[in-house]
Coordinates of C-alpha atoms in Angstrom, one line a residue:
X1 CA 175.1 -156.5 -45.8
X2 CA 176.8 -159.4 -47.9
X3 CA 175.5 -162.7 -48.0
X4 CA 178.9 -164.7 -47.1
X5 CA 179.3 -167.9 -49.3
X6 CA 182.5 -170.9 -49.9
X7 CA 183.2 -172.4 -53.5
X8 CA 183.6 -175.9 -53.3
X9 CA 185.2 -176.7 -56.8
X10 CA 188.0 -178.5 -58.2
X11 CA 188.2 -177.2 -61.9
X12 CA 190.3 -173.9 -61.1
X13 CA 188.8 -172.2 -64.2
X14 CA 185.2 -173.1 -63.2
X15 CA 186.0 -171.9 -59.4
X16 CA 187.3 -168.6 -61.1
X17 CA 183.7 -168.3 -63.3
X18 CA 182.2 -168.6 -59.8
X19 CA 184.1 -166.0 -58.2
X20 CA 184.0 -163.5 -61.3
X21 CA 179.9 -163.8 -60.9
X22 CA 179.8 -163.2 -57.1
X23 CA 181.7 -160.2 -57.8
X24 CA 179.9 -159.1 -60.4
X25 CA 176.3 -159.7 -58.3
X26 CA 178.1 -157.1 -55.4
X27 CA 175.9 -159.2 -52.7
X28 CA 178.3 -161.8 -52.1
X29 CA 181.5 -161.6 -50.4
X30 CA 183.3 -165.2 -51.1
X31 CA 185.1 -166.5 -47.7
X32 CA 187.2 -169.1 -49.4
X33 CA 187.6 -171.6 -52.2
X34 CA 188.6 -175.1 -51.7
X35 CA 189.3 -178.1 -54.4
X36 CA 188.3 -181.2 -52.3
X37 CA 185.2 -182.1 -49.4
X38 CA 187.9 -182.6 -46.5
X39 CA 189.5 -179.0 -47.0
X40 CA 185.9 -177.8 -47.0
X41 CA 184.5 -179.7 -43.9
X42 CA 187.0 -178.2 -42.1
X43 CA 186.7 -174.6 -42.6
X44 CA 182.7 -175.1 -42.9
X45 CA 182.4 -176.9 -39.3
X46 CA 184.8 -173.6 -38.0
X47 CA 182.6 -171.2 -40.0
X48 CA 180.0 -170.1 -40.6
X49 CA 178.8 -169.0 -44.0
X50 CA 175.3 -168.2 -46.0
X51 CA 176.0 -169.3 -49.4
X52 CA 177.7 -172.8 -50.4
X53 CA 178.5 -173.4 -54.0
X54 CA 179.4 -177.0 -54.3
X55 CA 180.7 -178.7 -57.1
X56 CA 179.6 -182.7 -56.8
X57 CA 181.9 -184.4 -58.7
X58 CA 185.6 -184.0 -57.1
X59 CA 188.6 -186.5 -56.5
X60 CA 187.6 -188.5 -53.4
X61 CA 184.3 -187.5 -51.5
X62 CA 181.3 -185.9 -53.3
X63 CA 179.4 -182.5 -52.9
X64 CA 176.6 -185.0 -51.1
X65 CA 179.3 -186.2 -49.0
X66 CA 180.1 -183.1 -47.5
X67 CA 176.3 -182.3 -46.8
X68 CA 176.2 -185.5 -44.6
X69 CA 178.5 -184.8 -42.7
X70 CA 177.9 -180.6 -42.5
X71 CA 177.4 -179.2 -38.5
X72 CA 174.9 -177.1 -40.3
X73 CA 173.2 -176.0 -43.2
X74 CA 174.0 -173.1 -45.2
X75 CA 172.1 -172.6 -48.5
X76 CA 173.8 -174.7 -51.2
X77 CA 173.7 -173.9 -54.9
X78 CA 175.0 -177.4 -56.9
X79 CA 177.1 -176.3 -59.7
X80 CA 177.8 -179.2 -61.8
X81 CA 177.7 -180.7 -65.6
X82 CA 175.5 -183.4 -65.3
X83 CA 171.6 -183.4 -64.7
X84 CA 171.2 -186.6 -63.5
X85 CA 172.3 -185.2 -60.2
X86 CA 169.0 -183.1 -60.0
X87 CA 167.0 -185.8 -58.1
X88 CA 169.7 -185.6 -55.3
X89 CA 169.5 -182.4 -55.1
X90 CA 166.0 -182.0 -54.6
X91 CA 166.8 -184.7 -52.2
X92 CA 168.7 -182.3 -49.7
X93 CA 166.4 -179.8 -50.5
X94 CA 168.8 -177.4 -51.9
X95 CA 168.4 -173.5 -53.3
X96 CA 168.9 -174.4 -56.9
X97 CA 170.8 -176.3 -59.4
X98 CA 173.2 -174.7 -61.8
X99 CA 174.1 -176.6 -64.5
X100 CA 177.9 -176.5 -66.2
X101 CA 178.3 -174.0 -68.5
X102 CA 175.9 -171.7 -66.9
X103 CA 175.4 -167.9 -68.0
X104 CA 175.4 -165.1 -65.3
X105 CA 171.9 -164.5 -65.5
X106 CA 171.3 -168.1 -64.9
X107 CA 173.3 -167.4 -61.7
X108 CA 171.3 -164.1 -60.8
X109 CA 168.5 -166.4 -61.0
X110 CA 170.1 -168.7 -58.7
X111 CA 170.0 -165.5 -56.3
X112 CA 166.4 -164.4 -56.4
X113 CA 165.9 -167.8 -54.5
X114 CA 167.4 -166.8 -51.7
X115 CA 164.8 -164.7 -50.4
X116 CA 166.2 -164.0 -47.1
X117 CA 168.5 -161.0 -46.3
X118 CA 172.4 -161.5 -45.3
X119 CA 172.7 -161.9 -41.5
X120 CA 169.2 -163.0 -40.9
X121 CA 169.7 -166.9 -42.4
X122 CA 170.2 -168.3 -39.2
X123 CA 170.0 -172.3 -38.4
X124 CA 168.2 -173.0 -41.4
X125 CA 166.3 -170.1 -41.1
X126 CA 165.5 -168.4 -37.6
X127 CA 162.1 -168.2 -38.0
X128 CA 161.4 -172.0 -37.6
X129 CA 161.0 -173.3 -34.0
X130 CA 163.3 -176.0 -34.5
X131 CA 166.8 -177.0 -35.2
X132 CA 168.1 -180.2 -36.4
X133 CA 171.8 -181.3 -35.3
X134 CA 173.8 -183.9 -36.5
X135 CA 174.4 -186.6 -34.0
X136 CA 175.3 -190.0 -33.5
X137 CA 175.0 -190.3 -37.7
X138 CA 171.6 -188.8 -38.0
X139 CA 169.7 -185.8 -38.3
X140 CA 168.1 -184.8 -34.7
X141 CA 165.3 -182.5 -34.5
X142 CA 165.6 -180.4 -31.2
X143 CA 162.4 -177.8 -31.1
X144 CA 163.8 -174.9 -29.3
X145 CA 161.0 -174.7 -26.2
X146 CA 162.7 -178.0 -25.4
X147 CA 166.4 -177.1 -25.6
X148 CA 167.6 -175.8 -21.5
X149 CA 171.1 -174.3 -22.9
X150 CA 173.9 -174.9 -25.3
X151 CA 177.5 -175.8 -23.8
X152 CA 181.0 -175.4 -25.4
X153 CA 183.0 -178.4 -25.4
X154 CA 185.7 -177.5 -26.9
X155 CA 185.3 -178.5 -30.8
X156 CA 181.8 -180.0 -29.7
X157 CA 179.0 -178.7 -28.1
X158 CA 176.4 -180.4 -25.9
X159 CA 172.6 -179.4 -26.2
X160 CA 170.7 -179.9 -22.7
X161 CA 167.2 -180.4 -22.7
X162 CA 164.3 -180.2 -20.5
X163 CA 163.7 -184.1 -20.1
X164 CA 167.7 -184.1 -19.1
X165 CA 168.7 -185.6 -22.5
X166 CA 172.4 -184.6 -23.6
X167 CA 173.2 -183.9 -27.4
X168 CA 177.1 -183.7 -28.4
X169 CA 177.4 -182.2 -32.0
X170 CA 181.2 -180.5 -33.8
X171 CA 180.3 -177.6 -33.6
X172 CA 181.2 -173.9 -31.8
X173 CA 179.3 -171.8 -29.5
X174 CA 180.6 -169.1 -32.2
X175 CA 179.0 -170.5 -35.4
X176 CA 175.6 -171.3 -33.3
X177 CA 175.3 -168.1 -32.2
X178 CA 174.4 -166.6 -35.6
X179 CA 172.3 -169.8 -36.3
X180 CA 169.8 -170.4 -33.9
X181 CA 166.5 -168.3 -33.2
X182 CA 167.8 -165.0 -31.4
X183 CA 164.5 -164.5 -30.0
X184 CA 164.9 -167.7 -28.0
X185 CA 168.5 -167.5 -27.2
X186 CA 171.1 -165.8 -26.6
X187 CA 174.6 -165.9 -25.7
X188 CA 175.8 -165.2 -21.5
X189 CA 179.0 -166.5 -21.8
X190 CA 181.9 -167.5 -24.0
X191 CA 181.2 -170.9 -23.6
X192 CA 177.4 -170.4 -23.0
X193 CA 173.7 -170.2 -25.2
X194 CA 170.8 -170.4 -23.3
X195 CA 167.2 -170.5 -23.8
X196 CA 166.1 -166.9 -22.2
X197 CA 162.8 -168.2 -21.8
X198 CA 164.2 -171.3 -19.5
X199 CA 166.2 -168.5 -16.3
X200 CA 164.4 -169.6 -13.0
X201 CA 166.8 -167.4 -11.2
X202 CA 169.9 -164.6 -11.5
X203 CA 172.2 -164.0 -8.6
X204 CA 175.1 -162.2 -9.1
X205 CA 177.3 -163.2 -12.1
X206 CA 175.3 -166.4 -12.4
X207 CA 171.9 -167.6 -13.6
X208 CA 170.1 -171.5 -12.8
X209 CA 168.1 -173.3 -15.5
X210 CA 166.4 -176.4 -13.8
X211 CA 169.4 -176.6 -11.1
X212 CA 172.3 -176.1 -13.7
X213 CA 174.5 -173.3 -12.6
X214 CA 175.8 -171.1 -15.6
X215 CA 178.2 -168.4 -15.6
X216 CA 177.2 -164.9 -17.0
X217 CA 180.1 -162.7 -18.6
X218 CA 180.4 -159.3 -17.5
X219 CA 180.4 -158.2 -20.7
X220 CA 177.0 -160.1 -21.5
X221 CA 175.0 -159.7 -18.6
X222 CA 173.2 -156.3 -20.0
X223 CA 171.9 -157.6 -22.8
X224 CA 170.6 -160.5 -20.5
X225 CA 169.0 -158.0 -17.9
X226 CA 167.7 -156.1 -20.9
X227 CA 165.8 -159.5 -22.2
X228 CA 164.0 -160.3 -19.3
X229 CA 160.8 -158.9 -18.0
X230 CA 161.4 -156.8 -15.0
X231 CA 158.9 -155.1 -13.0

């Protein structure tokens, strides 16, 4: 499989470099490109993606911008023409830092660093027992033992946890599902993650989790039954 990455870039010609390399690498499939954070932001926090190239300097917000106020993380890879943005970036911790006019081994290098294979970068890497989520301004840490189930909201979701504590984030039940820890969770319902480790009981089209009631699809309930531990 392809790693799935977005441009962010406002210099059409530097955009174009971009997407000539991706093609070039044949791991990359490139979902979109966009000139400005705002366009970005809203295709990012309605889609998932792997890779984010972004560009820091553009008319209005910045490439940081847009990373404060991401639903999630993908792997970013700055590409911009001035080094003195390398302290930020090591700052939000990102892949690596691609300095304008970069050759396309520079970029393949830019690649090794991503060591984990398309479809498995999940949540900031599904390994982890932890998430964070954006809410209320700031960067939540939720560790996933503690996290009941996940519930659409419409353009939000709301995390439930074990001490009864309510997180509402933008985010989908759609994008999540490829992001958190699939051995923890998993999805029962259109509007529905839960913890697999958190069922206290199944009856019928329905399972509880600490007295919440939540629908199970008919279409998910196998893999469900197929999860647990029955004797």
């Amino acid at each position: 499989m392809k790693w799935t990455c977005v441009i962010v870039e406002d210099l059409q010609v530097a955009a174009d470099y971009l997407v000539k390399c991706c093609e070039k690498s044949a791991l990359l499939q490139v979902k979109g490109h966009f000139t400005n954070v705002e366009q970005a932001l809203d295709y990012l926090n309605k889609n998932s993606v792997d890779i984010l190239f972004l560009d820091v300097e553009m008319p209005g917000a910045t490439g940081f911008d847009l990373l404060d106020q991401l639903a999630y993380y993908p792997k970013v890879i700055l590409t911009t023409s001035k080094s003195e943005y390398a302290y930020n970036a090591f700052e939000y911790n990102v892949t690596d830092f691609l300095k304008k006019p970069f050759t396309y081994q520079r970029f393949q290098e830019a690649l090794n660093k991503l060591t984990t294979p398309a479809g498995d970068n999940n949540i900031t890497s599904t390994a982890t027992d932890h998430i964070f989520i954006k809410c209320d301004g700031k960067l939540v840490r939720l560790n996933n033992d503690d996290i009941l189930f996940i519930e659409s909201m419409g353009d939000y979701v709301k995390f439930v946890t074990a001490d009864s504590k309510k997180y509402i984030t933008h985010n989908t039940i759609k994008n999540l599902e490829e992001k958190v820890n699939r051995q923890t969770f998993i999805k029962v319902h259109r509007s529905y993650i839960i913890n697999i480790n958190k069922i206290d009981d199944i009856r019928e089209n329905d399972l509880f989790i600490k007295g919440n009631e939540i629908p199970v699809s008919k279409a998910h309930k196998p893999d469900v039954l197929k999860r647990l531990n029955i004797i």
